[in-house]
Every structure is written in structure tokens, then in C-alpha cells.
Coordinates of C-alpha atoms in Angstrom, one line a residue:
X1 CA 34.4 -46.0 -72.0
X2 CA 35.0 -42.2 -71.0
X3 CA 37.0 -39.9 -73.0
X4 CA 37.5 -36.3 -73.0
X5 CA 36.6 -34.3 -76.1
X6 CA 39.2 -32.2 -77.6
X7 CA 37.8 -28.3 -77.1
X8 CA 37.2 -25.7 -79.8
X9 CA 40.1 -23.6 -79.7
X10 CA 39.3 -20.7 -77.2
X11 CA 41.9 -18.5 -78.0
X12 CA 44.0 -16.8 -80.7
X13 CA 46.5 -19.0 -81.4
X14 CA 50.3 -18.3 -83.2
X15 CA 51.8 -21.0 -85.8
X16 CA 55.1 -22.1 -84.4
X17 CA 58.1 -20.8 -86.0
X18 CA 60.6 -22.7 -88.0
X19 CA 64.6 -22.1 -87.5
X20 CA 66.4 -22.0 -90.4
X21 CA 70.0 -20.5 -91.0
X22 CA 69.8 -18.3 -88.1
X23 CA 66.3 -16.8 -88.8
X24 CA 62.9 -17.6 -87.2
X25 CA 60.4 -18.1 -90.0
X26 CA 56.8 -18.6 -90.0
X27 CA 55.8 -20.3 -93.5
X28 CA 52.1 -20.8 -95.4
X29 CA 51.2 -24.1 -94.8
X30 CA 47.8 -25.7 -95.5
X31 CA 48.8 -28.6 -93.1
X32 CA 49.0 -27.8 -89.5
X33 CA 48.2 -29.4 -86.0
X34 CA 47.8 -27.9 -82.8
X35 CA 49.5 -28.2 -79.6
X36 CA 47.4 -28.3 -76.4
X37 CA 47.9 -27.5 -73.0
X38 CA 47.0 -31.0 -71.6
X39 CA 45.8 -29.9 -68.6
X40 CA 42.4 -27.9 -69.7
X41 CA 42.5 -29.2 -73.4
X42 CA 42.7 -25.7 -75.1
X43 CA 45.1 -25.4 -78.1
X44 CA 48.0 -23.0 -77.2
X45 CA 49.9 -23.0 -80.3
X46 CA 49.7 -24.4 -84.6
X47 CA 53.0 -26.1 -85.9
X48 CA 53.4 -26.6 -89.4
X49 CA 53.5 -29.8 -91.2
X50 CA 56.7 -29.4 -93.0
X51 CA 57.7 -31.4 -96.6
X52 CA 61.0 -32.1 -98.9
X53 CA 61.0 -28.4 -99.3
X54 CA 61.6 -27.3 -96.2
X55 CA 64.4 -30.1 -95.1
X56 CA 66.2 -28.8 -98.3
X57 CA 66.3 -25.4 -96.9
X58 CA 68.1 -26.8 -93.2
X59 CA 70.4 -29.0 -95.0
X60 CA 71.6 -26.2 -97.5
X61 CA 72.0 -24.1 -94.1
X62 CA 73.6 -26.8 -92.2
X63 CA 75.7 -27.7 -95.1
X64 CA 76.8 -24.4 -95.6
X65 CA 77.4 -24.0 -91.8
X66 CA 79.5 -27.0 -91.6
X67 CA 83.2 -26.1 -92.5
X68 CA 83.7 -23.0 -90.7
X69 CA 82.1 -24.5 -87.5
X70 CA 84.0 -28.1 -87.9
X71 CA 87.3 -25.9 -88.2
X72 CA 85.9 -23.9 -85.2
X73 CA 88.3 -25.4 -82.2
X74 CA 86.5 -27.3 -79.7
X75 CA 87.1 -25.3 -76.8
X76 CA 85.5 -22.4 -78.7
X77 CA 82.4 -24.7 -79.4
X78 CA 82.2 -25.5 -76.3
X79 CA 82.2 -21.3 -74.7
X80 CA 79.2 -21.4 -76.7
X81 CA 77.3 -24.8 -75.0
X82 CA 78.5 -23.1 -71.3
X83 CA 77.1 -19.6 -72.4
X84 CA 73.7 -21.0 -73.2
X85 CA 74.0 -23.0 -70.0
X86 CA 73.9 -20.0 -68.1
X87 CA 71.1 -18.3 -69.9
X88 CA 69.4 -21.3 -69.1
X89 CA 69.9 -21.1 -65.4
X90 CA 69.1 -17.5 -65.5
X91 CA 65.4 -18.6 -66.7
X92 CA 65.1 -22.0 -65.5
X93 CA 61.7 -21.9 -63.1
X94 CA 60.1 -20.2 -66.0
X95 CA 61.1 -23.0 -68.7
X96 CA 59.9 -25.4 -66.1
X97 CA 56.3 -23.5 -65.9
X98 CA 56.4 -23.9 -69.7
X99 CA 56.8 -27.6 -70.0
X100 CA 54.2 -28.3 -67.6
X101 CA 52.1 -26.2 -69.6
X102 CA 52.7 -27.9 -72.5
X103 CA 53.2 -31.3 -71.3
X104 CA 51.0 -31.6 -68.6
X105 CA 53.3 -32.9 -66.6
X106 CA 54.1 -31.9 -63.1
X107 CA 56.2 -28.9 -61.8
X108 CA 58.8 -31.0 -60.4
X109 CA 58.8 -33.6 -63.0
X110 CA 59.7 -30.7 -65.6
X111 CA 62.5 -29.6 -63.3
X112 CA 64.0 -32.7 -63.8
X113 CA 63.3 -32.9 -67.7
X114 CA 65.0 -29.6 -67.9
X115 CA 67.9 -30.4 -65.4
X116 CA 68.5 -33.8 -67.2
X117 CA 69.2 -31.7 -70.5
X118 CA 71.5 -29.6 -69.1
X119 CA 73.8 -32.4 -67.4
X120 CA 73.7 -33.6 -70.9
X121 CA 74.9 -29.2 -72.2
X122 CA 77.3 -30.1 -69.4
X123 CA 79.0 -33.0 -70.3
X124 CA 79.3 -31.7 -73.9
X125 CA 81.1 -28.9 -72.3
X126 CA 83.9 -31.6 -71.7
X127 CA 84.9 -31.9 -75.7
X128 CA 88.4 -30.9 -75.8
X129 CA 88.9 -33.8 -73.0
X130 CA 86.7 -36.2 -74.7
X131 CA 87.2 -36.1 -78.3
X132 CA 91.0 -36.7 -77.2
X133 CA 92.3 -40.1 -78.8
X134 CA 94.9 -42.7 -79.1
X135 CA 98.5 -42.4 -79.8
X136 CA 101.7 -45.3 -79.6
X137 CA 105.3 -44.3 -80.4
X138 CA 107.1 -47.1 -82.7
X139 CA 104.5 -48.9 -83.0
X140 CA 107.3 -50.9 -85.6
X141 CA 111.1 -48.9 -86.1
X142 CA 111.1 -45.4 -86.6
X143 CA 106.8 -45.5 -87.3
X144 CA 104.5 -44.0 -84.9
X145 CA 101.2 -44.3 -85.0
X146 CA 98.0 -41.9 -83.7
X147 CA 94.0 -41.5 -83.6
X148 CA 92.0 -38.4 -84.0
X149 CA 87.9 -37.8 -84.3
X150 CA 86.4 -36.0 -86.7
X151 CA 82.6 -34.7 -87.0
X152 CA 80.3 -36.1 -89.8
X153 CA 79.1 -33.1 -91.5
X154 CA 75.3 -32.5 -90.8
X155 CA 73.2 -34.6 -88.4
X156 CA 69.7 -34.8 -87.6
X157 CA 67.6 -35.5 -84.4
X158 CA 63.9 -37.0 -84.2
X159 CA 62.4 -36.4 -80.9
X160 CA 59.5 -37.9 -78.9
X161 CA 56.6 -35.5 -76.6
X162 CA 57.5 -37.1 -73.3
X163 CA 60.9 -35.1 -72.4
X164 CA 60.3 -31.8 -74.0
X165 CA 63.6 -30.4 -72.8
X166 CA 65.9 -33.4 -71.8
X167 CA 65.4 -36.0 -75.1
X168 CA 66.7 -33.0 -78.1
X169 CA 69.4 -32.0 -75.3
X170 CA 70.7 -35.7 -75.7
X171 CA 71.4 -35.3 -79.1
X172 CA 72.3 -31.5 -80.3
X173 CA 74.1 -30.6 -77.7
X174 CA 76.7 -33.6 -78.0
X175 CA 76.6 -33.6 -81.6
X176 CA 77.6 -29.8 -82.5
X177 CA 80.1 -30.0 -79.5
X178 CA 82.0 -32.8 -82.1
X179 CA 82.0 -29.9 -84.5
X180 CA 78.7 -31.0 -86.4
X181 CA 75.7 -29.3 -87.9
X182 CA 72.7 -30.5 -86.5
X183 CA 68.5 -30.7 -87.8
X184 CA 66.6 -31.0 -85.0
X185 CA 62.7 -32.1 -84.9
X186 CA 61.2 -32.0 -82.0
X187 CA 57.8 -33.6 -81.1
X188 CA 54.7 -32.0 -83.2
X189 CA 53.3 -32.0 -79.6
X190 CA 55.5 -30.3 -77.6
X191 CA 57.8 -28.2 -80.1
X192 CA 57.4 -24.5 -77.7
X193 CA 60.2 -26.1 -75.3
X194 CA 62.9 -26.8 -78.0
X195 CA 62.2 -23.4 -79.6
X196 CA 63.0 -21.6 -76.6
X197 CA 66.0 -23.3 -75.8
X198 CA 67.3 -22.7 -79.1
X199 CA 66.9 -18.7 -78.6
X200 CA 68.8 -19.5 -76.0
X201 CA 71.3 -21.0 -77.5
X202 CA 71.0 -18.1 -80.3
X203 CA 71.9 -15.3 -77.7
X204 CA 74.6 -17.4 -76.7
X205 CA 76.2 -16.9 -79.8
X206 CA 75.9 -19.7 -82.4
X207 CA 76.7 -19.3 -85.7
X208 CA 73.7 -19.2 -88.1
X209 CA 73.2 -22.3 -89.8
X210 CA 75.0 -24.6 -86.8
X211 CA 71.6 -25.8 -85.7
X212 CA 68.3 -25.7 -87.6
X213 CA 64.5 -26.3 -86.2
X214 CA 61.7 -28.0 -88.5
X215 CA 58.3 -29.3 -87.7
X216 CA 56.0 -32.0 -89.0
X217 CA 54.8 -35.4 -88.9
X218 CA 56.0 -38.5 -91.0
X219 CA 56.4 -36.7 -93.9
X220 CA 59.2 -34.1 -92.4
X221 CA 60.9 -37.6 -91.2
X222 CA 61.1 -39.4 -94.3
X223 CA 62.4 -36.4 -95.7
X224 CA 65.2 -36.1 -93.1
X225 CA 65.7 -40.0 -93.6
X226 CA 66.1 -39.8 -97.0
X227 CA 68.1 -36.5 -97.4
X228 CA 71.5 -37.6 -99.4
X229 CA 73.2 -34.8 -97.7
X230 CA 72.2 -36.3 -94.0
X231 CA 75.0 -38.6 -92.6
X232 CA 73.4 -39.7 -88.8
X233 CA 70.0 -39.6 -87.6
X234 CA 69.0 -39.7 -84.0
X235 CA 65.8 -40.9 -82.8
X236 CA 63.7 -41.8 -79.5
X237 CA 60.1 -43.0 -79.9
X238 CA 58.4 -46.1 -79.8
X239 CA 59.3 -49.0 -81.0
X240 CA 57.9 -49.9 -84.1
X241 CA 58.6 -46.8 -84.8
X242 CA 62.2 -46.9 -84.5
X243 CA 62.8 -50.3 -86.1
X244 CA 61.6 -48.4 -89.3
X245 CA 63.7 -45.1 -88.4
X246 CA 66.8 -47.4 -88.3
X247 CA 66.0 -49.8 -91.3
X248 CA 64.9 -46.7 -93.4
X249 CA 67.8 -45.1 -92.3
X250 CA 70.6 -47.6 -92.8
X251 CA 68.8 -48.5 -95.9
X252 CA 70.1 -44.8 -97.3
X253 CA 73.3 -45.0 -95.6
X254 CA 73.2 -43.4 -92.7
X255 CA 74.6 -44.1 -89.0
X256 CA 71.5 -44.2 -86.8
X257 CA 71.2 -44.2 -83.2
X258 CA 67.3 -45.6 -82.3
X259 CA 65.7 -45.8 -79.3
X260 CA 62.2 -47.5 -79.3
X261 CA 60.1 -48.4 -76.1
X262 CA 59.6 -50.3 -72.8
X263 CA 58.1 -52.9 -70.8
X264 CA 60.3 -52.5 -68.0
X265 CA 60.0 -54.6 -65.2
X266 CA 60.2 -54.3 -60.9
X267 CA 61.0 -57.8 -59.0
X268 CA 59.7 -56.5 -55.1
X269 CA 61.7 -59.5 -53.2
X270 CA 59.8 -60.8 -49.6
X271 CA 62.8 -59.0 -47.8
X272 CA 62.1 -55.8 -49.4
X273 CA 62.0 -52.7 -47.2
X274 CA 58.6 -51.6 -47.7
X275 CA 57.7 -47.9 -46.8
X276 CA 61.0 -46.8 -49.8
X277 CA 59.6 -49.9 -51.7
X278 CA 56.5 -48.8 -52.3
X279 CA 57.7 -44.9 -52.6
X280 CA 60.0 -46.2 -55.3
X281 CA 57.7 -48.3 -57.2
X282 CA 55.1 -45.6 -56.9
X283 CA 57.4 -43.5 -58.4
X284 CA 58.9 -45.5 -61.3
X285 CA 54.9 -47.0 -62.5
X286 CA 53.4 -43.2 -62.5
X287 CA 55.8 -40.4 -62.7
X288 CA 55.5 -38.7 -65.7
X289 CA 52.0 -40.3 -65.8
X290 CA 53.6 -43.4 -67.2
X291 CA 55.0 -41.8 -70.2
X292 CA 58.5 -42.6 -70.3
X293 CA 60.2 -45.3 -71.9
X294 CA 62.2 -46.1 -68.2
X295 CA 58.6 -46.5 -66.2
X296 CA 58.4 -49.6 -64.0
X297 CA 55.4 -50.8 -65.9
X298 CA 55.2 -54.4 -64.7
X299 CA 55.4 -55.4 -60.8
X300 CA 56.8 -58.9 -60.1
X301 CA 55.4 -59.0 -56.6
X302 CA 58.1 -62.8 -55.2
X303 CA 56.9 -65.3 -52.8
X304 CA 54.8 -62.9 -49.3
X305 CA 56.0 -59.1 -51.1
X306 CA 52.5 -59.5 -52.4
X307 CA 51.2 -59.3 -48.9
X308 CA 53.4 -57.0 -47.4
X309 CA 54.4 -54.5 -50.4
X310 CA 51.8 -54.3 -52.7
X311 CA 49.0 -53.3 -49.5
X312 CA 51.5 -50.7 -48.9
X313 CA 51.7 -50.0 -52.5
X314 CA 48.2 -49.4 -52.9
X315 CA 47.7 -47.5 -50.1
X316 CA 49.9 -44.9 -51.3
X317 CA 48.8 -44.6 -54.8
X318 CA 45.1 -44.2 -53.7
X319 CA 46.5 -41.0 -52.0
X320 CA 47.7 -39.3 -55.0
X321 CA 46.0 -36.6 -55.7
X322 CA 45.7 -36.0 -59.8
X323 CA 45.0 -32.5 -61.2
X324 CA 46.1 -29.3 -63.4
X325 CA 49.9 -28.7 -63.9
X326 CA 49.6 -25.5 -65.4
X327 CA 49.7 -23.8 -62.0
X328 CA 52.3 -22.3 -59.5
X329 CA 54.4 -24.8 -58.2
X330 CA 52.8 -24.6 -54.1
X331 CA 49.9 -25.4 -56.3
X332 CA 51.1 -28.7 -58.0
X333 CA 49.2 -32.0 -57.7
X334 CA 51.1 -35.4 -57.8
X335 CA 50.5 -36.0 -61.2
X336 CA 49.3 -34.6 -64.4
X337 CA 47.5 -35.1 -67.6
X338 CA 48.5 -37.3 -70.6
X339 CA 49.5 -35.8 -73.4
X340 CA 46.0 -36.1 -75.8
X341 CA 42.5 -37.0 -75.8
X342 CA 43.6 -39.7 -78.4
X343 CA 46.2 -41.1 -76.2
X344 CA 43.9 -41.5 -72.9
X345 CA 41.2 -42.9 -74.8
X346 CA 43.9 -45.7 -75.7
X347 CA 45.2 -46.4 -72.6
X348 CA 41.8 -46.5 -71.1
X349 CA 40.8 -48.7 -74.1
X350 CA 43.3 -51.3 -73.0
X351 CA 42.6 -50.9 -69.3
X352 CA 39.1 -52.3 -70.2
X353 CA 40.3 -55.0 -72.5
X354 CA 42.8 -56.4 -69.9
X355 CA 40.2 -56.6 -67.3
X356 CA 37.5 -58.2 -69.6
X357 CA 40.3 -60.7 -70.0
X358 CA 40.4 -61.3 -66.4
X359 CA 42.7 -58.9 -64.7
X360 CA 41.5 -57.3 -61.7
X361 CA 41.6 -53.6 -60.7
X362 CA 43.4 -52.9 -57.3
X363 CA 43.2 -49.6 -58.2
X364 CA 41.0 -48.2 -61.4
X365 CA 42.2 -44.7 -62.7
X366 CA 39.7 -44.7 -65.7
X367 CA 37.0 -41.9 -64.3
X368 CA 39.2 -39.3 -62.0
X369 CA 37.8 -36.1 -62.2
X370 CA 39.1 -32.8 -61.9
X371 CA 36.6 -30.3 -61.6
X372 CA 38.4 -27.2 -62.6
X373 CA 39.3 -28.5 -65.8
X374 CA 36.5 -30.9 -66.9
X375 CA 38.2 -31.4 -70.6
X376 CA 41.7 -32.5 -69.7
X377 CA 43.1 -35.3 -70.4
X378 CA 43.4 -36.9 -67.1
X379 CA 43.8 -40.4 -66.1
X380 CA 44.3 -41.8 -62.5
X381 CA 47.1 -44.1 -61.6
X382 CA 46.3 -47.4 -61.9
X383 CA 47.0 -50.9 -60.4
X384 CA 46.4 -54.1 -62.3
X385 CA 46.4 -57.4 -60.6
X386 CA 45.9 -61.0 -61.4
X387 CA 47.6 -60.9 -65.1
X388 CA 47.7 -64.3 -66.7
X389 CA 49.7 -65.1 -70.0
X390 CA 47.9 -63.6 -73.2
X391 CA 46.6 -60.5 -71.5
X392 CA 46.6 -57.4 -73.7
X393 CA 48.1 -55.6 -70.7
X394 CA 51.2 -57.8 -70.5
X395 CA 52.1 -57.3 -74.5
X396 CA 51.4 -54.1 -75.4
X397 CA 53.7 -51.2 -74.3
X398 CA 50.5 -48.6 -72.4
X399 CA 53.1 -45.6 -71.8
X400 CA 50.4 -44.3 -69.5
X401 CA 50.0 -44.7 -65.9
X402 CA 49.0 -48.3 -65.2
X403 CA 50.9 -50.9 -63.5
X404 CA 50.7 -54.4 -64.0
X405 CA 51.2 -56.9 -61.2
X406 CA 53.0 -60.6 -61.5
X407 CA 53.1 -62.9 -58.8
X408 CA 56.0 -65.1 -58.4
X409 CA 57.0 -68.0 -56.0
X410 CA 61.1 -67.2 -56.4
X411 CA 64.0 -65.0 -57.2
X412 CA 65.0 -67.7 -60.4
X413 CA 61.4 -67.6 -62.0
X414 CA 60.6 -63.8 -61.8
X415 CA 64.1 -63.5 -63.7
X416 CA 62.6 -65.7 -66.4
X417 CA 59.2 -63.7 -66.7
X418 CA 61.5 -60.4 -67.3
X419 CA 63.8 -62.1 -69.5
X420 CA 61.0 -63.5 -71.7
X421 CA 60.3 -59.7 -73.0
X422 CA 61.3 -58.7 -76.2
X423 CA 62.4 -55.4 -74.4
X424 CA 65.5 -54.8 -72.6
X425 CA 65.3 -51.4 -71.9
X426 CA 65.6 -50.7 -67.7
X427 CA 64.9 -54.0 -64.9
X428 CA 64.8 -53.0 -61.0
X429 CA 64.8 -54.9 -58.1
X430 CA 63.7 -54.1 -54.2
X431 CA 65.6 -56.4 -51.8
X432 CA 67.8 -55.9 -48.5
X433 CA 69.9 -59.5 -50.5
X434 CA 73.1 -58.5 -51.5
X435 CA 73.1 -61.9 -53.0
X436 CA 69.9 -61.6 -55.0
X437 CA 71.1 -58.1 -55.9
X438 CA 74.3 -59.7 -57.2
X439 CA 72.1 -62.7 -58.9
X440 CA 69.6 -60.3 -60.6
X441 CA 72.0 -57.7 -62.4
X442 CA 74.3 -60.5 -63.6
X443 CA 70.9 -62.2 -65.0
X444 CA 68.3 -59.8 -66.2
X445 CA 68.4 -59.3 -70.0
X446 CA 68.1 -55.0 -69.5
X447 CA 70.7 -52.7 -70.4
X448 CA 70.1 -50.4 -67.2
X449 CA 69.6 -52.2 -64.0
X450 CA 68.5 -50.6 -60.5
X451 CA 69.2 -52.1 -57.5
X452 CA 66.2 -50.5 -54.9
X453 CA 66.6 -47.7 -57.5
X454 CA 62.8 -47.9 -59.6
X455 CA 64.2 -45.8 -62.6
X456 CA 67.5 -46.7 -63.5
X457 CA 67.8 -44.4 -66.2
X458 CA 71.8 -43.4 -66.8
X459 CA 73.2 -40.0 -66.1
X460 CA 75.0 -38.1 -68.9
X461 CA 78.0 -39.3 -69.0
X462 CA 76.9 -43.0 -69.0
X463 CA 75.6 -44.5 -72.3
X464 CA 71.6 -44.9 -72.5
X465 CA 72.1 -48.3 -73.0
X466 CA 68.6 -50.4 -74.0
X467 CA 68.8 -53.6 -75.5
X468 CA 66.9 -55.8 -77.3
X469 CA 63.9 -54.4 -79.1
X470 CA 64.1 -51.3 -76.9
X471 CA 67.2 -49.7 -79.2
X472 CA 68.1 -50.5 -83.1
X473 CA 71.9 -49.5 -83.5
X474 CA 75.5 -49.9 -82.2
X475 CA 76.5 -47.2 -80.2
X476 CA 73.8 -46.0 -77.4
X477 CA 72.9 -42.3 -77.2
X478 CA 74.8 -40.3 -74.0
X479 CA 78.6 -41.0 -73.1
X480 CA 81.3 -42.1 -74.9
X481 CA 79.3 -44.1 -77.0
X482 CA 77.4 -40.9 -78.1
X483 CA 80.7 -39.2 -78.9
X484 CA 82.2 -42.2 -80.8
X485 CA 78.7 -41.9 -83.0
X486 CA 78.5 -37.9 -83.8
X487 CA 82.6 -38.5 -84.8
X488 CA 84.2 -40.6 -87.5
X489 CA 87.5 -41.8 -86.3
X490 CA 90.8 -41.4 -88.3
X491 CA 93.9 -43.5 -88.3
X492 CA 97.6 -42.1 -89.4
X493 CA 101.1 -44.0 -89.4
X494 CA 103.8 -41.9 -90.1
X495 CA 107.6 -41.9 -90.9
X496 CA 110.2 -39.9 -91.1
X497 CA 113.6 -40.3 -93.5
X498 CA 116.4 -38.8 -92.9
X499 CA 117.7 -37.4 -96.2
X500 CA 121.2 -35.9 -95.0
X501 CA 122.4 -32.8 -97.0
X502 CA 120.2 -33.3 -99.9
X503 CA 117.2 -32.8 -97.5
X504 CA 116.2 -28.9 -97.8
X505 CA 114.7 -28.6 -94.2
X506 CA 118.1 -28.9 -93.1
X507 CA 120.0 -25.9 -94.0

């Protein structure tokens, strides 16, 4: 097995700041890790590991932050979200160059992390509209009855690597529109995106306090978990990872949103048009290099698509060309590095175990090359064919770009093989059927469905609506859903006497 080693850091390196009530602070700690450009491997910035201490510090500021900016009117809360939205645009090509860099994901792909986020800034730009409720006249004789929303108090987000930008802009952005305060922790691995936002969002004009950044690894979460003062906790990560967020969570009373992992599958019917069929399932297996919780990670190739779509399939992933990100954008390959040393060797590590178990390579990934940058943390696309039952490949969520390929005889039993997943995350089918369009999204146990669409991930104002093991909670991230969970809803009934001349509002 090949795996790159992780280089000596090259260069003089800055610890990543914490932001805390309005001030950028950089604090002792004998705990750090690094962050790497994934491209060449060299370290490009230290984050603090942060403890109980440090979480006491955001929630006092948060806390402290909360009345004024609850009582702040949403319209006002919302200047602030379209200010930073223009800041944003104003630097946008540049943010881009700086996820890539710390990603290692593609030019392109970062344009669409960062523009993702911002439909997300956008939609939380609607509050007035959308925190609008219920009301009934005489609901019984003379009573009448109303809804409003209020905000929690101070909320907390837990935030993967794989969307630097777009995964904290799903839940800050939303959740101090509803008049919150927020925490927010972005990935250990990719925290330089999120801190640059939030200067941003600090020249824009928030209050000090409204939002607060920390760092660290499990620790900094189980403090946030735990934290009396903490009433809802977003997260996005795997998934046994965010079965524990949500049980830990609800165990200390808090609402929690979790959204865990994938193993998404993409039925390729025998009527499927194949040049867009094979673009699209291209796209959905290895964009992103696989790490995304909505990649099309298992091919059901139905009755002759295995003849016709998969060649074509093959053909055009064998043409990708693999290479550094961390370039000018005329300069970009088709896709990037993965995050770490630790995570290729993984995914290459269950590459090898699934074809000792039988699989075979149509395409094999494992020793691509790039010769300017000989200790990144590359891995080709790959294809994997001839899966049976018991495979490691067909359990274990890779999150890296391999695709596994099914074979099936019909529509009816490639609807069973995705329905027997534990997941229920995204399902996408290829097909010129209307009928077996209409048959497969009544059918497939997946709470986003794409019909000839690879990723069906939902757009802002839609809920991000996994099921199954692929979410832990009631109400979804994004949309209404996300409103109704930053916002407790209140109930009044009222009545009015009439107290003739004794009644001193009348004279």
C-alpha cells in the first residue's frame, strides 16, 4: 500500500485565531494541530485545541449578546446578513483560491461551496417574511387566537472539513437571522475559510458577542454539548459520529439537528441517455473527490446499462486529469487531493481489502502521481466492479473517490438493493421512463431524490432532508424546517371585556 508522508513543516506557520466577544484572540495552548494545504502536504496554519475554558468564555459572550440582539428587529438583523453578502461578493474569487488551498479541492468546486453558503446568507435575508406565523379571529366568541416565533437564546454549530464555506453558512446564518447567538466550530482542518467569513461578517457590522469562533477536537465538542447555557446544537459529520452528537446532546437537553453520512445510490436504467449519463454519474461518484455526504457512491448499473453506460462511464473517468488545486483557475485539474495523508491511506486501505475480497478494478486510482507535488495527498478516481454481498466496499461509508458498481436484472430489484441501506440520505436515477421515474421517487427510502440529476442535494430554501441513519433529529437543517428549529414557537388566546363606565381606558 502507498501513502504519502506528512512533510516537515517548511514554513513559518501562524496559530489560528479564536473569536470571542468581538475580539480576535490567539491563546497559549500546549495542544495544537496543523492544517495543511492538501495539495503539496505543507502545513499552512496551527489551530488550537480548545477545553471547558474556552467554551465558557463564548457562552458568557453569547449570553451576554443575546437580549439586545433578540430585541434587535428582524429586518435590522437581516441589513447586517445582506451587508456581509456584499462584502462577500466583493472578494469572492479570492475566498474561492482560499478553499482550494486549504481543501484541496478544485477551483470550481470551491465556487460552488462558497456560492451554496451564500444562497443559504440569502434566504436568511428573508426573516421578517419567514418568521411570520399564524393567526384566527374567534377562534370561540369574542377570543382570538395568534402564533409568533421566538429565538432560543445561544446556539452552537459543529462543522465538518468537506464544505469549508457552505456547511457553517447552513447553520449561523439562519440561526442569528431568528435573533439568536450563535458558537460556531468549524472543522480543525479547514478553520481559515470560516475565519474569514466572519471578518466579513465583522465589517458588516455585527454586534460583538452575536457570533463567537472556537477550535478543537472532541474535547471543544463535549464542552459545547454539555454547556448548561447551550439550548441547540447543529452538527454535520459522519455518522457515528452524529448518533453520539444527538444522543449526547438530547441527553443534556438540548434540540439538535444531526447530519451523519452516506451511501448514496445511482440506478443507470437500459434506456438511459448515455453521453449526460455518464457526465452525471462521473460527476456525483468524484466531485469533491468523493468527500461529500451527497456523492453517488454506489452504481446500480439495470439489465444492458452495464454494456452501454458504464464503457462510456469508464471512458470518461480515465480522462480525468488529477493534480494541484492550489493554482490559478486556467490552471485547474479535474480533481484534487483528499483532505490528509491519514484519510488517503484509508480509503486506499479499503480499496485493497474490497478487491482481495473479489471486486475488480475497472479503474484503480491507488498510485496516480503528480509530479510537481510528490507529497500530496492524491488519489485517482476509481471504479469498482463485480461487488458481491459482504464486501467491505459495499458497508463502509469511503467518502473518497471510489465508485462501486451493482448489477441488476430490473427496475423492482435495484429499488430493493438501495432500500436495504441503513442510509437514506440522496438516491438518483438515469432513465428517459417517465414511469420508472414516477416508480423510483415514490419507492426509494432517500430523503432527496434526483431524477437524471446525480446530486440531488436541496437548495436553500428546501429542507436538507436525509433519513434514516443519514440524520438523528426532527427538523432537517435549511428551510422552514431550519427556521422552526433556531425558534421556539408561542401560543396566545386573548379576550377582551367590556367594562362600561367603570372601565378607565374609556374616558
Amino acid at each position: 500500500m502507498s501513502t504519502a508522508t506528512i512533510p516537515t513543516q517548511t514554513a513559518k506557520t501562524e496559530p489560528c485565531p479564536l473569536y470571542i466577544n468581538g475580539e480576535w484572540k490567539h491563546i497559549a495552548s500546549d495542544q495544537t494541530t496543523p492544517v495543511h494545504n492538501p495539495s503539496t502536504g505543507e502545513v499552512i496554519a496551527q489551530v488550537p485545541l480548545c477545553g471547558n475554558d474556552v467554551i465558557d468564555q463564548a457562552v458568557a459572550a453569547a449570553e451576554a449578546a443575546f437580549p439586545a440582539w433578540s430585541e434587535t428587529p428582524p429586518a435590522e438583523r437581516a441589513r447586517v446578513l445582506f451587508r456581509f453578502r456584499h462584502l462577500v461578493e466583493a472578494e469572492f474569487d479570492d475566498i474561492c483560491l482560499g478553499i482550494s488551498r486549504e481543501h484541496g479541492k478544485t477551483y470550481a468546486e470551491a465556487k460552488g461551496d462558497l456560492q451554496r453558503g451564500l444562497e443559504q446568507t440569502e434566504y436568511a435575508c428573508g426573516i421578517p417574511n419567514l418568521l411570520m406565523t399564524d393567526s384566527l379571529e374567534n377562534v370561540a366568541r369574542g377570543i382570538d387566537c395568534d402564533s409568533i416565533r421566538q429565538p432560543l437564546g445561544v446556539c452552537a454549530g459543529i462543522a465538518p472539513f468537506n464544505f469549508p464555506a457552505m456547511v457553517p453558512m447552513w447553520m449561523w446564518p439562519l440561526a442569528i437571522a431568528c435573533g439568536n447567538t450563535f458558537i460556531m466550530k468549524p472543522s480543525e482542518k479547514v478553520p481559515l475559510t470560516t475565519n474569514r467569513l466572519i471578518k466579513l461578517l465583522e465589517k458588516a457590522g455585527l454586534p460583538k458577542g452575536v457570533l463567537n469562533i472556537v477550535h478543537g477536537g472532541r474535547d471543544c465538542v463535549d464542552a459545547l454539548l454539555k454547556h448548561p447555557k447551550i439550548k441547540a446544537i447543529s452538527f454535520v459529520g459522519s455518522t457515528p459520529v452524529a448518533r453520539y452528537i444527538y444522543e449526547t446532546g438530547a441527553k443534556y437537553g438540548k434540540r439538535v439537528q444531526s447530519a451523519g453520512g452516506a451511501k448514496n445510490f445511482v440506478l443507470i436504467m437500459p434506456d438511459a441517455e448515455v453521453e449526460h449519463s455518464a457526465q452525471g454519474i462521473k460527476d456525483a461518484a468524484f466531485g469533491c473527490a468523493g468527500e461529500r455526504c451527497m456523492a453517488g457512491s454506489t452504481a446500480i448499473a439495470i439489465g444492458n446499462a452495464g454494456k452501454t453506460v458504464l464503457p462510456a462511464l469508464v471512458d470518461v473517468v480515465k480522462s480525468m486529469k488529477v493534480g494541484r488545486t492550489d493554482r490559478p483557475p486556467q490552471q485547474q485539474p479535474h480533481m484534487g487531493a483528499v483532505i490528509s495523508s491519514q484519510h488517503k491511506a484509508r480509503v486506499v486501505d479499503l480499496v485493497t481489502q474490497g478487491e482481495k475480497q473479489g471486486a475488480k478494478l475497472l479503474v484503480d486510482g491507488r498510485n496516480v502521481k503528480v509530479d510537481d507535488a510528490p507529497e500530496g495527498f492524491y488519489i485517482g478516481p476509481t471504479i469498482v466492479d463485480n461487488l458481491q454481498d459482504g464486501n467491505i466496499l459495499t458497508k463502509e461509508e469511503v467518502f473518497g473517490p471510489v465508485l462501486n458498481v451493482l448489477h441488476s436484472n430490473d427496475l423492482e430489484s435495484a429499488i430493493q438493493i438501495a432500500n436495504r441501506s441503513s442510509y437514506g440520505n440522496g438516491a438518483a436515477i438515469f432513465t428517459s421512463s417517465g414511469k420508472a421515474a414516477r416508480e423510483f421517487r415514490h419507492r426509494v427510502q432517500a430523503g432527496m431524490v434526483g431524477i437524471n440529476v446525480g446530486v440531488p442535494a436541496t437548495l436553500a430554501y428546501f429542507p436538507f432532508s436525509g433519513w434514516g441513519d443519514s440524520f438523528f433529529g426532527d427538523l432537517h437543517i435549511q428551510g422552514k424546517e431550519g427556521v422552526a428549529f433556531y425558534t421556539k414557537q408561542k401560543v396566545i388566546t386573548s379576550r377582551w371585556f367590556n367594562f362600561g363606565e367603570g372601565d378607565i381606558w374609556a374616558k
